[in-house]
Each structure stands twice: as structure tokens, then as C-alpha cells.
Short mmCIF file of C-alpha atoms in Angstrom, two decimals:
data_model
loop_
_atom_site.label_atom_id
_atom_site.label_comp_id
_atom_site.label_asym_id
_atom_site.label_seq_id
_atom_site.Cartn_x
_atom_site.Cartn_y
_atom_site.Cartn_z
CA PRO A 1 9.14 5.23 -7.15
CA LEU A 2 7.27 2.01 -7.87
CA PHE A 3 3.51 1.64 -8.07
CA LEU A 4 1.30 -1.42 -7.95
CA SER A 5 -1.10 -2.14 -10.79
CA LYS A 6 -4.46 -2.94 -9.19
CA LYS A 7 -5.52 -5.34 -11.96
CA SER A 8 -2.41 -7.48 -12.13
CA GLY A 9 -0.58 -6.97 -8.85
CA MET A 10 2.53 -6.08 -10.87
CA TRP A 11 5.02 -3.44 -9.80
CA TYR A 12 5.95 -0.95 -12.46
CA ASN A 13 8.28 2.03 -12.70
CA PRO A 14 6.84 5.20 -14.27
CA GLU A 15 10.39 6.35 -15.09
CA MET A 16 10.52 3.50 -17.60
CA THR A 17 13.67 1.53 -16.96
CA LEU A 18 13.76 -0.47 -20.17
CA THR A 19 14.23 -4.08 -19.18
CA HIS A 20 13.34 -7.29 -20.97
CA GLU A 21 11.18 -8.32 -18.01
CA SER A 22 9.04 -5.15 -18.07
CA CYS A 23 8.09 -5.45 -21.77
CA ALA A 24 5.11 -7.40 -23.09
CA VAL A 25 4.31 -8.60 -26.60
CA VAL A 26 0.86 -7.72 -27.97
CA LEU A 27 -0.74 -9.44 -30.97
CA LEU A 28 -3.78 -8.02 -32.78
CA TRP A 29 -5.75 -10.39 -35.01
CA TYR A 30 -9.11 -10.65 -36.78
CA ASN A 31 -10.87 -13.59 -38.45
CA LYS A 32 -7.75 -15.30 -39.81
CA PRO A 33 -6.86 -17.89 -37.18
CA ARG A 34 -4.16 -19.46 -39.35
CA LEU A 35 -2.21 -16.20 -39.29
CA ALA A 36 -2.82 -15.67 -35.58
CA LEU A 37 -1.60 -19.19 -34.79
CA ARG A 38 1.53 -18.73 -36.89
CA ALA A 39 2.27 -15.40 -35.23
CA LEU A 40 1.74 -16.80 -31.74
CA SER A 41 4.01 -19.73 -32.54
CA SER A 42 6.79 -17.32 -33.47
CA ILE A 43 6.23 -15.20 -30.37
CA THR A 44 6.28 -18.10 -27.94
CA ARG A 45 9.49 -19.43 -29.53
CA GLU A 46 11.29 -16.22 -28.57
CA ALA A 47 13.99 -17.21 -26.07
CA GLY A 48 13.11 -16.55 -22.45
CA LEU A 49 9.66 -15.15 -23.21
CA ASP A 50 7.13 -16.15 -20.54
CA PRO A 51 3.68 -16.81 -22.12
CA GLY A 52 2.27 -14.60 -19.36
CA ARG A 53 3.89 -11.65 -21.14
CA VAL A 54 1.94 -12.28 -24.35
CA TYR A 55 -1.40 -10.51 -24.93
CA CYS A 56 -3.55 -11.80 -27.78
CA TYR A 57 -6.37 -9.43 -28.76
CA ASP A 58 -9.19 -10.78 -30.94
CA ASN A 59 -10.68 -7.78 -32.77
CA GLY A 60 -14.22 -9.17 -33.00
CA SER A 61 -13.62 -12.42 -34.90
CA GLU A 62 -16.16 -15.19 -35.41
CA THR A 63 -16.67 -17.22 -32.24
CA ALA A 64 -15.24 -20.43 -33.69
CA HIS A 65 -12.02 -18.68 -34.69
CA GLY A 66 -11.55 -17.33 -31.18
CA VAL A 67 -12.10 -20.77 -29.66
CA GLU A 68 -9.48 -22.25 -31.97
CA VAL A 69 -6.80 -19.70 -31.10
CA ARG A 70 -7.47 -19.74 -27.36
CA GLY A 71 -7.39 -23.53 -27.33
CA ALA A 72 -4.05 -23.70 -29.11
CA PHE A 73 -2.34 -21.20 -26.77
CA PRO A 74 -4.06 -21.41 -23.38
CA LYS A 75 -1.14 -19.95 -21.42
CA VAL A 76 -1.10 -16.53 -23.10
CA HIS A 77 -3.59 -13.81 -22.20
CA HIS A 78 -6.63 -13.64 -24.47
CA ARG A 79 -9.30 -10.99 -24.86
CA ALA A 80 -12.00 -10.57 -27.52
CA ALA A 81 -13.64 -7.31 -28.55
CA ALA A 82 -17.43 -7.31 -28.88
CA ARG A 83 -17.14 -5.98 -32.43
CA ASN A 84 -14.49 -5.22 -35.02
CA GLY A 85 -13.15 -1.79 -34.18
CA GLY A 86 -10.87 -1.62 -37.21
CA TYR A 87 -7.13 -1.33 -36.81
CA ALA A 88 -7.52 1.80 -34.68
CA GLY A 89 -9.98 0.30 -32.22
CA GLY A 90 -7.99 -2.92 -32.02
CA PHE A 91 -4.70 -1.09 -31.46
CA ASN A 92 -6.16 0.98 -28.64
CA GLY A 93 -7.99 -1.94 -27.11
CA ALA A 94 -4.99 -4.25 -27.18
CA LEU A 95 -2.38 -1.79 -25.94
CA GLY A 96 -4.69 -0.18 -23.39
CA TRP A 97 -5.32 -3.65 -21.96
CA ALA A 98 -1.61 -4.53 -21.74
CA PHE A 99 -0.55 -1.20 -20.27
CA ARG A 100 -3.27 -1.35 -17.62
CA GLU A 101 -1.68 -4.62 -16.56
CA GLY A 102 1.42 -2.67 -15.60
CA TRP A 103 3.94 -3.16 -18.41
CA ASP A 104 6.43 -0.35 -19.09
CA SER A 105 6.58 -1.02 -22.85
CA THR A 106 5.22 -3.38 -25.47
CA LEU A 107 6.16 -4.81 -28.83
CA PHE A 108 2.96 -4.58 -30.88
CA LEU A 109 2.42 -6.93 -33.83
CA THR A 110 -0.35 -7.59 -36.30
CA SER A 111 -1.14 -11.18 -37.14
CA ASP A 112 0.42 -11.14 -40.61
CA THR A 113 3.86 -10.95 -38.99
CA GLU A 114 6.23 -13.45 -37.44
CA LEU A 115 8.63 -12.50 -34.67
CA THR A 116 12.21 -13.43 -35.53
CA PRO A 117 14.73 -14.18 -32.77
CA GLY A 118 16.32 -11.17 -31.12
CA VAL A 119 13.80 -8.54 -32.25
CA LEU A 120 12.46 -7.83 -28.77
CA ALA A 121 15.93 -7.46 -27.25
CA GLY A 122 17.05 -5.39 -30.24
CA CYS A 123 14.17 -2.94 -29.83
CA LEU A 124 14.89 -2.54 -26.14
CA ASP A 125 18.62 -2.04 -26.71
CA ARG A 126 18.03 0.59 -29.40
CA ALA A 127 15.40 2.35 -27.33
CA ALA A 128 17.73 2.56 -24.34
CA GLY A 129 20.68 3.75 -26.43
CA LEU A 130 18.70 6.43 -28.27
CA GLN A 131 16.30 7.33 -25.44
CA ALA A 132 13.52 6.49 -27.90
CA ASP A 133 9.80 6.47 -27.16
CA LEU A 134 8.86 4.46 -30.26
CA ILE A 135 10.90 2.02 -32.33
CA ALA A 136 10.28 0.72 -35.87
CA PRO A 137 11.59 -2.82 -36.31
CA GLN A 138 12.39 -3.87 -39.85
CA VAL A 139 9.50 -5.63 -41.57
CA ARG A 140 10.70 -8.18 -44.11
CA PHE A 141 8.92 -10.24 -46.74
CA ARG A 142 9.44 -13.97 -47.10
CA SER A 143 10.43 -13.43 -50.72
CA PRO A 144 14.22 -13.37 -51.22
CA ASN A 145 13.84 -11.08 -54.25
CA HIS A 146 12.21 -8.21 -52.32
CA PRO A 147 13.16 -8.84 -48.71
CA LEU A 148 12.54 -5.46 -47.07
CA ASP A 149 8.98 -4.15 -46.80
CA ALA A 150 9.80 -1.16 -44.58
CA TRP A 151 12.04 0.29 -41.95
CA GLY A 152 9.77 3.33 -41.78
CA GLY A 153 7.32 5.32 -43.85
CA TRP A 154 6.59 8.81 -45.15
CA PHE A 155 3.50 10.76 -46.10
CA ASP A 156 2.90 13.79 -48.29
CA PRO A 157 -0.08 15.84 -47.06
CA ALA A 158 -0.19 17.83 -50.29
CA THR A 159 -0.85 14.77 -52.47
CA CYS A 160 -2.28 12.41 -49.81
CA GLN A 161 0.34 9.79 -50.67
CA LEU A 162 1.92 7.25 -48.35
CA GLY A 163 5.14 5.33 -48.95
CA HIS A 164 7.59 2.96 -47.28
CA TYR A 165 11.33 3.48 -46.89
CA ARG A 166 13.19 0.46 -48.22
CA ASP A 167 16.60 1.83 -49.12
CA THR A 168 19.71 1.79 -46.99
CA PRO A 169 21.44 3.13 -44.96
CA GLN A 170 18.79 3.64 -42.32
CA PRO A 171 18.93 6.67 -40.01
CA ASP A 172 18.68 6.42 -36.23
CA ARG A 173 15.67 8.72 -36.17
CA LEU A 174 12.66 9.30 -38.40
CA THR A 175 12.34 12.91 -39.54
CA ALA A 176 9.55 15.17 -38.30
CA PRO A 177 6.83 15.76 -39.20
CA ALA A 178 6.14 13.45 -42.16
CA ASP A 179 8.02 10.23 -41.34
CA TYR A 180 6.06 7.54 -39.54
CA ILE A 181 6.25 3.96 -38.26
CA PRO A 182 4.01 1.62 -40.27
CA GLY A 183 1.38 0.06 -38.03
CA THR A 184 2.33 -3.53 -38.87
CA ALA A 185 4.84 -3.69 -36.02
CA LEU A 186 6.20 -1.22 -33.49
CA TRP A 187 7.66 -1.00 -30.03
CA LEU A 188 6.51 1.82 -27.76
CA LYS A 189 6.63 3.00 -24.19
CA ARG A 190 3.58 3.20 -22.00
CA THR A 191 4.18 6.95 -21.62
CA ALA A 192 4.07 7.44 -25.39
CA PHE A 193 0.74 5.67 -25.66
CA GLU A 194 -0.71 7.64 -22.76
CA THR A 195 0.68 10.99 -23.98
CA LEU A 196 -0.94 10.53 -27.39
CA GLY A 197 -4.12 8.88 -26.13
CA GLY A 198 -3.64 6.00 -28.55
CA VAL A 199 -4.48 6.26 -32.23
CA ASP A 200 -7.39 8.36 -33.50
CA GLU A 201 -10.25 5.91 -33.96
CA SER A 202 -12.04 8.17 -36.44
CA PHE A 203 -9.63 6.78 -39.06
CA PHE A 204 -10.86 3.19 -38.47
CA MET A 205 -8.29 1.85 -40.97
CA TYR A 206 -5.41 3.44 -42.94
CA TRP A 207 -3.57 6.68 -42.14
CA GLU A 208 -3.99 6.15 -38.40
CA ASP A 209 -0.31 5.17 -38.04
CA ALA A 210 0.84 8.25 -39.98
CA ASP A 211 -1.35 10.48 -37.82
CA PHE A 212 -0.15 8.74 -34.64
CA CYS A 213 3.48 9.49 -35.49
CA PHE A 214 2.67 13.01 -36.72
CA ARG A 215 1.25 13.69 -33.26
CA ALA A 216 4.22 11.93 -31.64
CA HIS A 217 6.63 14.29 -33.46
CA ALA A 218 4.53 17.28 -32.37
CA ALA A 219 4.61 16.09 -28.76
CA GLY A 220 8.41 15.92 -28.81
CA LEU A 221 8.61 12.14 -28.65
CA THR A 222 11.59 10.36 -30.23
#
């Protein structure tokens, strides 16, 4: 069955047929307009991506910064938080906004990233093939000497240590319960976000992505 989103007038399918057209791109940024502008430039260059599918969430930046970013990209959706809610508050605010607009899934990015061609389609293809609820795209540095920042992460609750996986080969699935998707960039279904209730905002910043995936493993999400 299809339902109509009251806010956007968009039809969406709760059974989550993973199509390019039903996926939005969400950008979270704070007080660094140069990074936000660079990220938005990369997003809008993505082939076939309608600016109306891009949601730019200002996590409480200075007014002048917000004016600059909105002026440079007037065709994408913009929203500004009243205050800086940290990564956790920004993540929940940005994704909650996009999912209320009726999208089945989103590719979430922080403003220190650039979207390379094919990433959105690649996430959707992998998610469909693996019946995945969350996908970790590779995050790469600009430096040719150390190109791979992460394809996933791990945490050790006994020592309170976090780490990134950078070796190859890469498995299809992260291992429960201690593997996680770093919060820099991830694709996820609306149902995953709603099942988990977003990230735990008591973290404010750091460890919220590890906790989010720990709870995703516990909930049986892939």
C-alpha cells in the first residue's frame, strides 16, 4: 500500500522498494560554510539528482553563514536549528525532517565529505542485494598515501576504545555487536531510523554512532 505524506504531498511505500527516486541526500553542517558549499557542490553534481531531493540542515550556525549557504544553493531544501544540538541532535533533526517528507531512505553526509559519482546508486544496489537496513560507504582521504579512512568501525567496551577498519578485503556485513558505521557518512532506511528512534542525544558528540549500530544489531537490523 501507498500512503501520502501530509507535509510534502509525496507518495511513499512503507515496504521500502529501494529506488533511486525514493532516496534523498541529507547534509549536516555547522559554522563552516566553505565545507558546506563544497559538499553541496559535489551532491548537486551527482548525475540525475534533483535538487529537491537534497536536504541541507544547518545545526545552529551563525546567521551570516546560513545566509551564505542558502544563497548559493537556493533550489535545495534548507532548515536551521535554533541551537547547536551536537552531532546527535543534528543527525536526528536532519533525518527526522527528511523522513517526514516521505522519503524511503536517505544518504546522510557530514559537511567534511564530498560525494563521488555513483555512491548513491552503489548504496542502493548493495542494500537491495543484501536486504540491508544500513550501508557504510567507503570514506576516503584526499591524500594518495593514506587513501582509505574507513569502511566501518569497531569498539571495545572493556577498554573504551574506538577504531576504523581500513584493511581489505571488506566483508558484506559488519559483525554484531561491536562493529559500527562511522557517523561521517551512511545510508539508511526510514524504518531503521524509526525502529531505533534516531541516535541517543545524551551522547551529544562521539560514541553516538557506535551506540546507534549496537542498538541496530540488537534490533536485528542488517
